């Protein structure tokens, strides 16, 4: 009886440690991506995504930088190169609703060069 309790306890501890390690890795990836976007460092952004074996289209909704998605963070940071890279790697259907353009215009970023890139990619 005591042996099974010990085994269950040890199993739970090991499982929780391995899960927190994965969560920390994902959090560190998100922080790095946000920093590269803010610095308009397209090359480092691309390398980090490639080395992590992650595609922008798969993490776009999950990664938030200062409360904004990666594209909005690029618009706020005036990161034209990184923003264009993000736009080109997103599916057209993600941009087709015009939500990113409406957000940018509503928040005083209508002069951003990324607006034209988004419109071109989405076909708006």
XYZ file of C-alpha atoms in Angstrom:
124
model
C 0.000 0.000 0.000
C 2.745 2.443 0.970
C 4.781 1.496 -2.071
C 1.934 2.385 -4.435
C 1.444 5.735 -2.688
C 5.132 6.500 -3.082
C 5.065 5.495 -6.752
C 2.055 7.713 -7.439
C 3.697 10.633 -5.640
C 6.946 10.225 -7.545
C 5.078 9.921 -10.840
C 3.153 13.117 -10.173
C 6.330 15.002 -9.270
C 8.116 13.856 -12.420
C 5.103 14.705 -14.578
C 4.756 18.178 -13.090
C 8.450 18.938 -13.572
C 8.437 17.841 -17.198
C 5.289 19.868 -17.896
C 6.683 23.030 -16.315
C 9.872 22.643 -18.350
C 7.806 22.585 -21.562
C 5.789 25.603 -20.410
C 8.991 27.518 -19.651
C 10.391 26.662 -23.085
C 7.224 27.898 -24.785
C 7.249 31.073 -22.719
C 10.898 31.712 -23.580
C 10.133 31.173 -27.273
C 7.307 33.719 -27.103
C 9.525 36.257 -25.330
C 12.275 35.822 -27.924
C 9.840 36.222 -30.808
C 8.396 39.393 -29.289
C 11.880 40.843 -28.772
C 12.911 40.093 -32.363
C 9.721 41.671 -33.690
C 10.200 44.809 -31.581
C 13.797 45.096 -32.838
C 12.608 44.522 -36.441
C 15.080 41.652 -36.696
C 13.575 39.495 -39.436
C 16.635 37.268 -39.707
C 16.688 36.325 -36.019
C 12.909 35.885 -36.027
C 13.149 33.479 -38.943
C 16.062 31.565 -37.390
C 14.288 31.220 -34.034
C 11.139 29.891 -35.689
C 13.145 27.453 -37.791
C 15.275 26.179 -34.902
C 12.134 25.704 -32.801
C 10.391 23.934 -35.692
C 7.417 26.251 -35.407
C 5.378 27.998 -38.073
C 3.864 31.431 -37.567
C 0.476 30.214 -38.767
C 0.403 27.649 -35.940
C 1.283 30.025 -33.091
C -0.138 33.331 -34.327
C -3.206 33.238 -32.067
C -1.318 31.914 -29.038
C 1.627 34.331 -28.811
C 0.867 37.734 -27.311
C 3.366 40.578 -27.105
C 2.294 43.312 -24.691
C -1.301 42.143 -25.103
C -1.225 42.204 -28.911
C -0.742 39.423 -31.428
C 2.568 39.339 -33.290
C 1.325 41.354 -36.275
C -0.166 44.112 -34.122
C 3.057 44.172 -32.104
C 4.985 44.699 -35.354
C 2.659 47.555 -36.328
C 3.042 49.244 -32.926
C 6.835 48.768 -33.021
C 7.140 50.065 -36.615
C 8.826 46.775 -37.488
C 8.253 46.765 -41.240
C 10.596 43.897 -42.161
C 9.517 41.563 -39.361
C 5.882 42.511 -39.923
C 6.092 41.790 -43.631
C 7.638 38.399 -42.849
C 4.743 37.637 -40.485
C 2.141 38.708 -43.060
C 3.711 36.581 -45.780
C 3.689 33.518 -43.533
C 0.071 33.827 -42.440
C -2.772 32.292 -44.427
C -4.750 34.790 -46.471
C -7.910 33.712 -44.663
C -6.475 34.984 -41.365
C -6.099 38.477 -42.817
C -9.194 38.504 -45.051
C -11.594 39.715 -42.356
C -9.773 43.065 -42.165
C -9.579 42.989 -38.357
C -5.875 43.878 -38.295
C -6.417 46.849 -40.606
C -9.405 48.068 -38.595
C -7.402 47.727 -35.373
C -4.455 49.668 -36.824
C -6.658 52.477 -38.111
C -8.584 52.625 -34.837
C -5.388 52.895 -32.803
C -3.628 55.587 -34.811
C -1.409 53.369 -36.947
C -3.067 53.965 -40.311
C 0.222 55.303 -41.716
C 2.071 52.049 -41.089
C 3.669 50.523 -44.190
C 2.355 47.153 -43.026
C -1.225 48.188 -43.827
C -0.456 48.066 -47.557
C 1.278 44.692 -47.156
C -1.725 43.275 -45.284
C -4.179 44.617 -47.873
C -2.116 43.173 -50.702
C -1.815 39.749 -49.060
C -5.494 39.594 -48.090
C -6.685 40.912 -51.433
C -8.563 43.825 -49.857
